Amino acid sequence: MARSRASTMSSPVHRLLIVAAAAALVSACAADPEPVQDFCVAAVTNGSADHPSYPGFPCKPASAVVSDDFFFAGLAKSGAAEAAESPFGSSVTPGNVAAFPGLNTLGVSINRVDLAPGGVNPLHSHPRAAELVHVVAGQMLVGFVSTAGTFYSKVVREGESFVIPRGLVHFQFNTGKEAARAVTVFNSQLPGVVLAAPSLFGADPEIPDAVLAKSFQVDGEIIKLLKSKFRN
Amino acid sequence: MARSRASTMSSPVHRLLIVAAAAALVSACAADPEPVQDFCVAAVTNGSADHPSYPGFPCKPASAVVSDDFFFAGLAKSGAAEAAESPFGSSVTPGNVAAFPGLNTLGVSINRVDLAPGGVNPLHSHPRAAELVHVVAGQMLVGFVSTAGTFYSKVVREGESFVIPRGLVHFQFNTGKEAARAVTVFNSQLPGVVLAAPSLFGADPEIPDAVLAKSFQVDGEIIKLLKSKFRN
Amino acid sequence: MARSRASTMSSPVHRLLIVAAAAALVSACAADPEPVQDFCVAAVTNGSADHPSYPGFPCKPASAVVSDDFFFAGLAKSGAAEAAESPFGSSVTPGNVAAFPGLNTLGVSINRVDLAPGGVNPLHSHPRAAELVHVVAGQMLVGFVSTAGTFYSKVVREGESFVIPRGLVHFQFNTGKEAARAVTVFNSQLPGVVLAAPSLFGADPEIPDAVLAKSFQVDGEIIKLLKSKFRN
Amino acid sequence: MARSRASTMSSPVHRLLIVAAAAALVSACAADPEPVQDFCVAAVTNGSADHPSYPGFPCKPASAVVSDDFFFAGLAKSGAAEAAESPFGSSVTPGNVAAFPGLNTLGVSINRVDLAPGGVNPLHSHPRAAELVHVVAGQMLVGFVSTAGTFYSKVVREGESFVIPRGLVHFQFNTGKEAARAVTVFNSQLPGVVLAAPSLFGADPEIPDAVLAKSFQVDGEIIKLLKSKFRN
Amino acid sequence: MARSRASTMSSPVHRLLIVAAAAALVSACAADPEPVQDFCVAAVTNGSADHPSYPGFPCKPASAVVSDDFFFAGLAKSGAAEAAESPFGSSVTPGNVAAFPGLNTLGVSINRVDLAPGGVNPLHSHPRAAELVHVVAGQMLVGFVSTAGTFYSKVVREGESFVIPRGLVHFQFNTGKEAARAVTVFNSQLPGVVLAAPSLFGADPEIPDAVLAKSFQVDGEIIKLLKSKFRN
Amino acid sequence: MARSRASTMSSPVHRLLIVAAAAALVSACAADPEPVQDFCVAAVTNGSADHPSYPGFPCKPASAVVSDDFFFAGLAKSGAAEAAESPFGSSVTPGNVAAFPGLNTLGVSINRVDLAPGGVNPLHSHPRAAELVHVVAGQMLVGFVSTAGTFYSKVVREGESFVIPRGLVHFQFNTGKEAARAVTVFNSQLPGVVLAAPSLFGADPEIPDAVLAKSFQVDGEIIKLLKSKFRN
């Protein structure tokens, strides 16, 4: 469903929603249930983890597990070029259980975030994990809003870290002159992603204008404008 | 902090943020930790639960616990008049551990939602609980957006229920000609509230316009307009 | 097994045990494990959730999930007439995952309790959830016994609530002149029910008289009398 | 409260309720929260674990912890004589966190059960743990009733084991000619005890006769008789 | 894999590794996930629990569950003779979910440890459970090392107990003149076993000598000597 | 205790044990309990988190929390020089709750590992977390041993990752010609560290030679040699 809709959208939003869709299929909770084996490498078909028919993923037979199941090279490829072309100026490469089946039941995952100068990893939240941002190159403003409405933020540079509690709205914004890069790590095999703008204004079917207008205390024209950015 | 800021805001948003602020002080996770006694009634000073100096609340001495500690009358009072006066057309009366100290460690809570005709309990999410909406009077459209961007919704009438997964954006909207009322129940003693519009456009200090403009793909004028609704 | 036995019993006890039996097949723990997707709507055959072949229920394919999966109308129907005919003067309509498959993995459920004047929802406990009783109409005495042997109780009226810790023996008793109604909510998708009298005196096969007589410090005649109420 | 009442009761019930009362003060859940240190030995005053002012117990300073904190000799003393004198023919020696402070945060505990010939560890349930019964001497019938009303039981002999799910009513009954002894182990530092007969008929204040009579489908005389065994 | 390798090793190590291998296939976490039914007896083929194709085990149909599913006689057989023949002077008889399918989802298990005079249950840790050692006959020195490097130990005699926190290295050593016997209980259905010496020096394929030599600060000859004890 | 002993040891082991000791004081479990507020920044005295007097840390008052509480710069400093001087050729800089108080209750942490050419982060396990190794510079062999005795390993290069299940013995070994660097992330605020060699041969007081000799199947001279590397 997400796919068919995404295909009618501009590519950057498309990309954002593909990540979100993957999370929706299999995303794990903030504190994943405890492992019930040393490991349970997710069975894979056509290169991606099998769709779960129970909560979580089926296990590859233990006798078929090899060292490569615990290895992931997907974050070695730079997303800088993709970020530069994106209207957000950002690119997120996921390293969650859908991409890295060996994480199944282990309760941890990692993403790579590339930001062009002035680029933003747009406002979003993770329903099922806290996030620790570790900057590998460049600098970025990282911030979140608490449920009390307080905004906490900091410019984070190479080798520095910033932590974001579970379920709170946050972003990364490249405040430097060079491309910036971070790894973001989560205490979940798949933290889930709620992208603020696409969830509110790009949902399919759409949220009624009256609900959005009253929630944001603006008129319908503003709502239609915002929807035009995330729907066709 | 939330208080001082809230005092500079219009009263409905103020009300919304007071609820959020209470959640921020003490809100419990979606699946609260297991109880370690039959009960641990939260100690109370000046009529509200003591501020936790550890995660969770200190216990009232077991010898001082009485039947009234397990009782809560706060939802018996109608919020209809308050809803009618609110720009959102809604009123939420919380029955979480901050208001009902006997819930401490029990992992459950309940709110009352009153909606005037056309009123909306504005778009929000709960970082730490799933929500079951049970309509007691009238009718309301209840909907949420999954992390895949799919919008699920239903008109719910007296005696009917609708469930919302943890951490997803949702709302209730009175589609009837009469006042409507629901109880919303949570698998947490304090689910926490992230109000979409105030969190994004009313945070204190404010989220930089550049971050909001790029996240919503609109220009700064639209951002300033939206901020004007939730800040002074 | 429960079914075959139940069919030989008086209908009210039968009804009580059907609820218990449903719980036995699939009942979830007080603090259900964390969800591993946004949702995992329980697959359904012949109108009831599939029997779990693993702990918990298999998921309906995400592509087949619709808004109605999150909706439940089963509590809109009054149980007042059924309560009036029951020897207990009560009727419980379950809204757990067996009846409402969309609750699967969400960790919350809701029942409707109807009580005729003088009716009792008989003494029972929930091994896997705390319970919050919210009275919708009339009044009822709600009470529980702690593991220290202390009885906590309160007369609860319309719009008021009372909370019962997990695993403790409790009841609701209509102390008013009119029919009374409550919703009871749980921090589990299926809290499980241990009905005190039928579990002790109506178990199948039966608990030896010597065990019951010594546990209750009475002679075998009293045990036989009690068993006669719950067995044929 | 339990103490003052217990002091007015016959000694075996007194003994049973002391165990229950200890559980009520501090009993831990079936699946205790995860430890947050290697250990957190409960601080002790006057020979018993300090009363928790937060869920769980305060920690003895790590620098004061010694090997003896992890050692418990309380189960080496036979309860056979006490069992022989008891109207139940049984004696339970607890090895939970209240008696063995080193168990705090470790999520496990152990009791010793002595049964005279014909003796019964009376019907009860543990709200916060499963129980594994391991027979050390003699033989006993061990049984529990599922929430479906099915009774599962077995005669268990020296070196054999039987397991009882959390929250279900169960007992041990010495079916041999000699004294019998078992250790019962729990996946909780304090499983809690709900004693069926004393909870129902010996609660303080007492459960109204009307509630008991209707729940057990007998008249008030039978209820008064049962109460007379567990109250003065 | 473990089996083929074990077959090339001396029988005592073989025995140790069979226990470890069973744990590896299905071992549960220290605090197992909560049960989602009263019970979920593990389905069994050829006398041992089915291999899990999901985390945990499939359930035997509830209608096929009988009392014997909750019963285990495997610890009644003495391991004294086996211990006497072992180069370690010890024998461990597991009573975990692989041997006792009724434990599935119940979060508890039990082993029998037999020690010949001077025998040692060699240094090991349990990644997924705390352990309570209860001595049934004889005496043994029981000790563990904390993550701070402190060694806690005690001579434990018949009827006495000692507790070992999760994941820490520990042992039992018979310091008496007679055979000794203990039951060890765990807050997991399968705690997992990491045997210090075989894991380090007997792994297959082998850990490079350079890694072992540098970790133990000794030369390669010592490493080869140690490997020779656990590999062929 | 660890401190006094450590002071008598060679500096690299000293360093290793300081890390371990910090973990012992406060280390959190693999799946930390759920947060009960948005955050609970650990109160700090003299620059390090207060010693917990309850499981976990006391919270800094919410009104005193500032953005810098969520920020950590400790991993920006290279450990390459320290690694080059160490007999192990490695240096670990912890970014757990003891160093980064804002992580308290958030269930995630991060370390920096610097390895000189040929350097090893010596064999160890984490009792309370899985570990994801992400290489930032250079290359390293990363491996672990399952409870079945199988060794899984891989050479991991810049931008690549390898995951290690909770509680299993593992290491990192620089197989390149240049200094190597990784960040290791954990699903715990303090995973705990069991260093294989120092725990076995450097414990204080020491583990009896007889226990070590029998466990490793070597004579006392080898044990004395190994102890000489980790004790004075």
XYZ file of N, CA and C in Angstrom, chain A residues 30-35 37-39 62 65-77 95 100 102-103 106-110 112 130-132 134-136 144-148 151-166 168 181 183 185-188, chain F residues 30-35 37-39 62 65-77 95 100 102-103 106-110 112 130-132 134-136 144-148 151-166 168 181 183 185-188:
402
model
N 10.636 -0.530 21.541
C 11.779 0.181 22.132
C 12.642 -0.753 22.954
N 12.022 -1.516 23.783
C 12.754 -2.540 24.507
C 12.264 -3.873 23.967
N 12.993 -4.379 22.996
C 12.559 -5.623 22.356
C 12.433 -6.725 23.390
N 11.536 -7.696 23.140
C 11.490 -8.852 24.038
C 12.868 -9.510 24.118
N 13.124 -10.208 25.226
C 14.425 -10.849 25.420
C 14.655 -11.937 24.367
N 15.914 -12.147 23.975
C 16.198 -13.234 23.033
C 15.848 -14.583 23.661
N 17.117 -17.487 22.121
C 18.258 -18.316 21.764
C 19.475 -17.400 21.796
N 20.672 -17.981 21.608
C 21.819 -17.095 21.399
C 21.461 -16.108 20.295
N 20.868 -16.664 19.235
C 20.488 -15.826 18.089
C 19.376 -16.534 17.348
N 19.545 -23.161 12.694
C 20.841 -22.894 13.343
C 21.989 -23.527 12.549
N 23.359 -21.236 9.852
C 23.884 -19.915 10.211
C 25.391 -19.879 10.018
N 25.880 -18.797 9.383
C 27.316 -18.623 9.139
C 27.753 -17.250 9.652
N 29.067 -17.051 9.724
C 29.595 -15.786 10.237
C 29.038 -14.579 9.496
N 28.840 -14.709 8.194
C 28.344 -13.563 7.428
C 26.957 -13.110 7.878
N 26.221 -13.969 8.552
C 24.891 -13.557 9.042
C 24.984 -12.465 10.100
N 26.136 -12.353 10.742
C 26.302 -11.355 11.808
C 27.022 -10.090 11.313
N 27.276 -10.057 10.011
C 28.053 -8.990 9.375
C 27.153 -8.148 8.481
N 27.411 -6.820 8.439
C 26.618 -5.920 7.596
C 27.518 -4.847 6.998
N 27.527 -4.752 5.669
C 28.396 -3.793 4.980
C 27.606 -2.610 4.411
N 26.301 -2.589 4.656
C 25.432 -1.618 3.981
C 25.711 -0.157 4.311
N 26.365 0.094 5.459
C 26.603 1.488 5.835
C 27.941 2.009 5.322
N 28.699 1.154 4.637
C 30.011 1.588 4.121
C 29.856 2.488 2.902
N 28.718 2.375 2.234
C 28.477 3.181 1.028
C 27.982 4.570 1.437
N 20.120 0.263 8.876
C 20.806 -0.979 9.245
C 19.984 -1.682 10.311
N 19.442 -6.175 7.849
C 20.516 -6.908 8.533
C 19.850 -8.011 9.377
N 20.631 -10.657 10.800
C 21.260 -11.207 12.000
C 20.883 -10.483 13.273
N 20.294 -9.288 13.140
C 19.879 -8.534 14.333
C 18.624 -9.101 14.979
N 18.050 -9.536 18.770
C 19.190 -9.017 19.532
C 18.946 -7.623 20.111
N 17.880 -6.931 19.672
C 17.482 -5.701 20.355
C 18.345 -4.486 20.124
N 19.034 -4.446 18.983
C 19.870 -3.287 18.673
C 19.871 -3.090 17.160
N 20.049 -1.824 16.692
C 20.195 -1.566 15.260
C 20.941 -0.251 15.062
N 21.300 0.042 13.795
C 22.138 1.199 13.472
C 21.776 1.724 12.086
N 22.801 4.932 9.043
C 23.753 5.962 8.634
C 22.964 7.157 8.130
N 14.835 4.482 21.947
C 15.642 5.686 22.137
C 16.710 5.672 21.041
N 17.288 6.837 20.761
C 18.297 6.954 19.702
C 19.528 7.653 20.249
N 20.700 7.108 19.956
C 21.957 7.785 20.273
C 22.602 8.175 18.950
N 25.743 9.518 16.944
C 27.196 9.663 17.052
C 27.716 10.219 15.734
N 28.305 11.433 15.791
C 28.749 12.102 14.566
C 30.127 11.572 14.156
N 30.219 11.157 12.902
C 31.464 10.596 12.367
C 32.242 11.641 11.565
N 15.557 17.639 20.202
C 14.261 16.960 20.409
C 13.385 17.835 21.299
N 12.070 17.549 21.268
C 11.095 18.257 22.102
C 10.512 17.268 23.105
N 10.572 17.609 24.414
C 10.033 16.721 25.443
C 8.504 16.782 25.434
N 7.856 15.888 26.159
C 6.388 15.937 26.202
C 5.912 17.167 26.977
N 6.828 17.842 27.670
C 6.467 19.102 28.335
C 6.602 20.289 27.382
N 12.355 22.259 24.222
C 13.245 21.908 23.121
C 14.679 21.839 23.645
N 15.314 20.671 23.550
C 16.704 20.472 23.944
C 17.511 20.267 22.677
N 18.633 20.981 22.516
C 19.410 20.819 21.290
C 20.877 21.162 21.528
N 21.714 20.749 20.597
C 23.161 20.939 20.729
C 23.796 20.772 19.345
N 24.827 21.578 19.051
C 25.631 21.318 17.861
C 26.626 20.216 18.217
N 26.597 19.152 17.451
C 27.398 17.961 17.735
C 28.438 17.798 16.627
N 29.700 17.587 17.035
C 30.797 17.500 16.065
C 31.413 16.101 16.048
N 32.381 15.905 15.165
C 32.990 14.581 14.981
C 33.415 13.943 16.307
N 32.965 12.728 16.528
C 33.341 11.983 17.733
C 32.455 12.270 18.934
N 31.518 13.224 18.772
C 30.616 13.577 19.870
C 29.257 12.882 19.686
N 28.482 12.817 20.775
C 27.213 12.087 20.757
C 26.105 12.907 21.417
N 24.875 12.586 21.049
C 23.680 13.213 21.649
C 22.606 12.142 21.693
N 21.827 12.103 22.797
C 20.834 11.045 22.953
C 19.419 11.603 22.954
N 18.485 10.858 22.357
C 17.096 11.281 22.178
C 16.180 10.227 22.807
N 15.376 10.609 23.813
C 14.478 9.631 24.428
C 13.466 9.055 23.428
N 12.946 7.891 23.772
C 12.003 7.202 22.896
C 10.729 8.020 22.643
N 9.970 10.744 21.125
C 9.926 12.205 21.065
C 10.361 12.706 19.689
N 28.110 13.481 8.518
C 27.717 12.069 8.577
C 27.635 11.620 10.034
N 26.262 8.077 12.643
C 25.554 6.817 12.818
C 24.552 7.053 13.950
N 22.122 4.980 16.581
C 21.934 3.614 17.099
C 20.717 3.571 18.008
N 20.087 2.405 18.051
C 18.782 2.243 18.695
C 18.754 0.988 19.568
N 18.020 1.024 20.668
C 17.849 -0.172 21.495
C 16.620 -0.957 21.026
N 16.589 -1.214 19.737
C 15.546 -2.019 19.109
C 16.086 -2.526 17.787
N 20.687 -6.286 30.127
C 20.698 -6.323 28.661
C 19.506 -5.583 28.086
N 18.357 -5.870 28.614
C 17.175 -5.120 28.220
C 16.777 -4.312 29.444
N 17.246 -3.077 29.488
C 16.978 -2.259 30.671
C 15.477 -2.128 30.887
N 15.063 -1.940 32.152
C 13.645 -1.670 32.377
C 13.204 -0.454 31.566
N 11.899 -0.375 31.289
C 11.376 0.734 30.498
C 11.549 2.056 31.246
N 11.770 3.151 30.501
C 11.844 4.460 31.160
C 10.511 4.792 31.811
N 9.959 8.132 32.797
C 9.759 9.533 32.434
C 10.332 9.675 31.026
N 10.149 10.872 30.421
C 10.867 11.106 29.173
C 12.342 10.793 29.413
N 12.824 11.281 30.562
C 14.237 11.056 30.906
C 14.384 11.177 32.405
N 14.009 17.663 37.233
C 13.679 17.986 35.833
C 13.933 19.464 35.534
N 17.501 20.154 34.402
C 18.031 19.465 33.223
C 18.240 20.463 32.089
N 19.409 20.374 31.446
C 19.734 21.268 30.320
C 20.186 20.433 29.120
N 20.273 21.064 27.963
C 20.645 20.353 26.735
C 21.952 19.590 26.896
N 22.917 20.178 27.616
C 24.217 19.506 27.760
C 24.115 18.161 28.466
N 23.029 17.925 29.203
C 22.882 16.626 29.868
C 22.731 15.488 28.860
N 22.292 15.798 27.650
C 22.070 14.772 26.632
C 23.251 14.653 25.663
N 24.305 15.402 25.951
C 25.473 15.516 25.076
C 26.689 14.863 25.739
N 27.529 14.197 24.921
C 28.732 13.549 25.452
C 29.884 13.701 24.462
N 30.998 14.292 24.929
C 32.155 14.540 24.047
C 33.305 13.580 24.331
N 33.091 12.652 25.260
C 34.204 11.831 25.743
C 34.841 10.920 24.704
N 34.114 10.612 23.630
C 34.668 9.690 22.625
C 35.419 10.433 21.516
N 35.451 11.778 21.600
C 36.150 12.542 20.564
C 37.669 12.452 20.736
N 38.100 12.137 21.920
C 39.537 12.050 22.209
C 40.061 10.677 21.786
N 31.386 5.065 27.148
C 30.342 6.092 27.045
C 29.055 5.519 27.607
N 28.230 9.194 31.120
C 27.266 9.997 30.352
C 25.916 9.878 31.074
N 23.175 11.353 31.173
C 21.907 11.520 30.462
C 21.343 10.217 29.928
N 22.174 9.174 29.878
C 21.690 7.879 29.376
C 20.796 7.162 30.391
N 17.522 5.288 29.588
C 17.261 5.294 28.145
C 17.655 3.992 27.449
N 18.396 3.111 28.126
C 18.608 1.768 27.600
C 19.560 1.645 26.430
N 20.500 2.562 26.298
C 21.463 2.496 25.211
C 22.781 3.087 25.700
N 23.916 2.623 25.166
C 25.220 3.226 25.476
C 26.196 2.946 24.337
N 27.373 3.582 24.400
C 28.357 3.513 23.314
C 29.773 3.611 23.886
N 34.153 3.668 22.746
C 35.129 3.800 21.664
C 36.241 2.794 21.921
N 23.556 -7.055 24.228
C 24.149 -7.416 22.941
C 25.022 -6.231 22.522
N 25.987 -6.490 21.628
C 26.911 -5.436 21.183
C 26.928 -5.382 19.668
N 26.847 -4.158 19.117
C 27.032 -3.973 17.685
C 28.329 -3.202 17.509
N 30.803 -1.180 15.175
C 30.828 -0.425 13.916
C 32.230 0.165 13.748
N 32.931 -0.262 12.692
C 34.320 0.165 12.485
C 34.349 1.539 11.807
N 35.086 2.462 12.433
C 35.190 3.830 11.912
C 36.480 4.020 11.114
N 33.016 -14.112 18.068
C 32.404 -14.566 19.326
C 32.205 -16.068 19.276
N 32.035 -16.680 20.449
C 31.791 -18.120 20.564
C 30.377 -18.330 21.095
N 29.571 -19.131 20.381
C 28.200 -19.390 20.835
C 28.220 -20.377 22.006
N 27.073 -20.548 22.676
C 27.035 -21.502 23.798
C 27.167 -22.945 23.284
N 27.069 -23.134 21.979
C 27.315 -24.461 21.415
C 28.798 -24.683 21.116
N 32.606 -20.880 16.835
C 33.269 -19.581 16.724
C 32.838 -18.908 15.427
N 32.220 -17.740 15.531
C 31.813 -16.955 14.372
C 32.699 -15.719 14.321
N 33.283 -15.409 13.170
C 34.169 -14.247 13.099
C 34.217 -13.676 11.692
N 34.734 -12.466 11.587
C 34.775 -11.764 10.305
C 35.773 -10.611 10.412
N 36.513 -10.346 9.340
C 37.317 -9.129 9.289
C 36.375 -7.988 8.888
N 36.320 -6.971 9.718
C 35.376 -5.865 9.534
C 36.165 -4.595 9.233
N 35.746 -3.885 8.174
C 36.484 -2.705 7.721
C 35.656 -1.440 7.909
N 36.241 -0.299 7.573
C 35.596 1.000 7.802
C 34.165 1.038 7.259
N 33.230 1.440 8.107
C 31.833 1.565 7.701
C 31.051 0.272 7.799
N 31.742 -0.833 8.131
C 31.071 -2.131 8.250
C 30.765 -2.433 9.716
N 29.850 -3.388 9.935
C 29.385 -3.703 11.293
C 29.345 -5.209 11.525
N 29.432 -5.600 12.800
C 29.314 -7.002 13.205
C 28.596 -7.012 14.547
N 27.696 -7.994 14.740
C 26.895 -7.997 15.965
C 27.209 -9.221 16.821
N 27.211 -9.034 18.152
C 27.578 -10.073 19.117
C 26.421 -10.266 20.090
N 25.843 -11.483 20.167
C 24.722 -11.710 21.102
C 25.145 -11.494 22.557
N 24.162 -11.220 23.388
C 24.410 -10.966 24.803
C 25.085 -12.142 25.519
N 27.939 -13.605 25.410
C 28.886 -14.525 24.774
C 30.288 -13.919 24.738
N 39.932 1.756 14.690
C 39.008 2.394 15.650
C 37.599 1.926 15.361
N 33.328 2.100 17.110
C 32.396 2.385 18.200
C 31.628 1.086 18.436
N 28.221 -0.350 20.324
C 26.976 0.152 20.911
C 26.214 -1.000 21.539
N 25.444 -0.679 22.576
C 24.812 -1.677 23.436
C 23.356 -1.311 23.706
N 22.513 -2.309 23.847
C 21.114 -2.040 24.229
C 20.981 -2.070 25.755
N 21.827 -1.319 26.410
C 21.809 -1.153 27.863
C 22.546 0.131 28.195
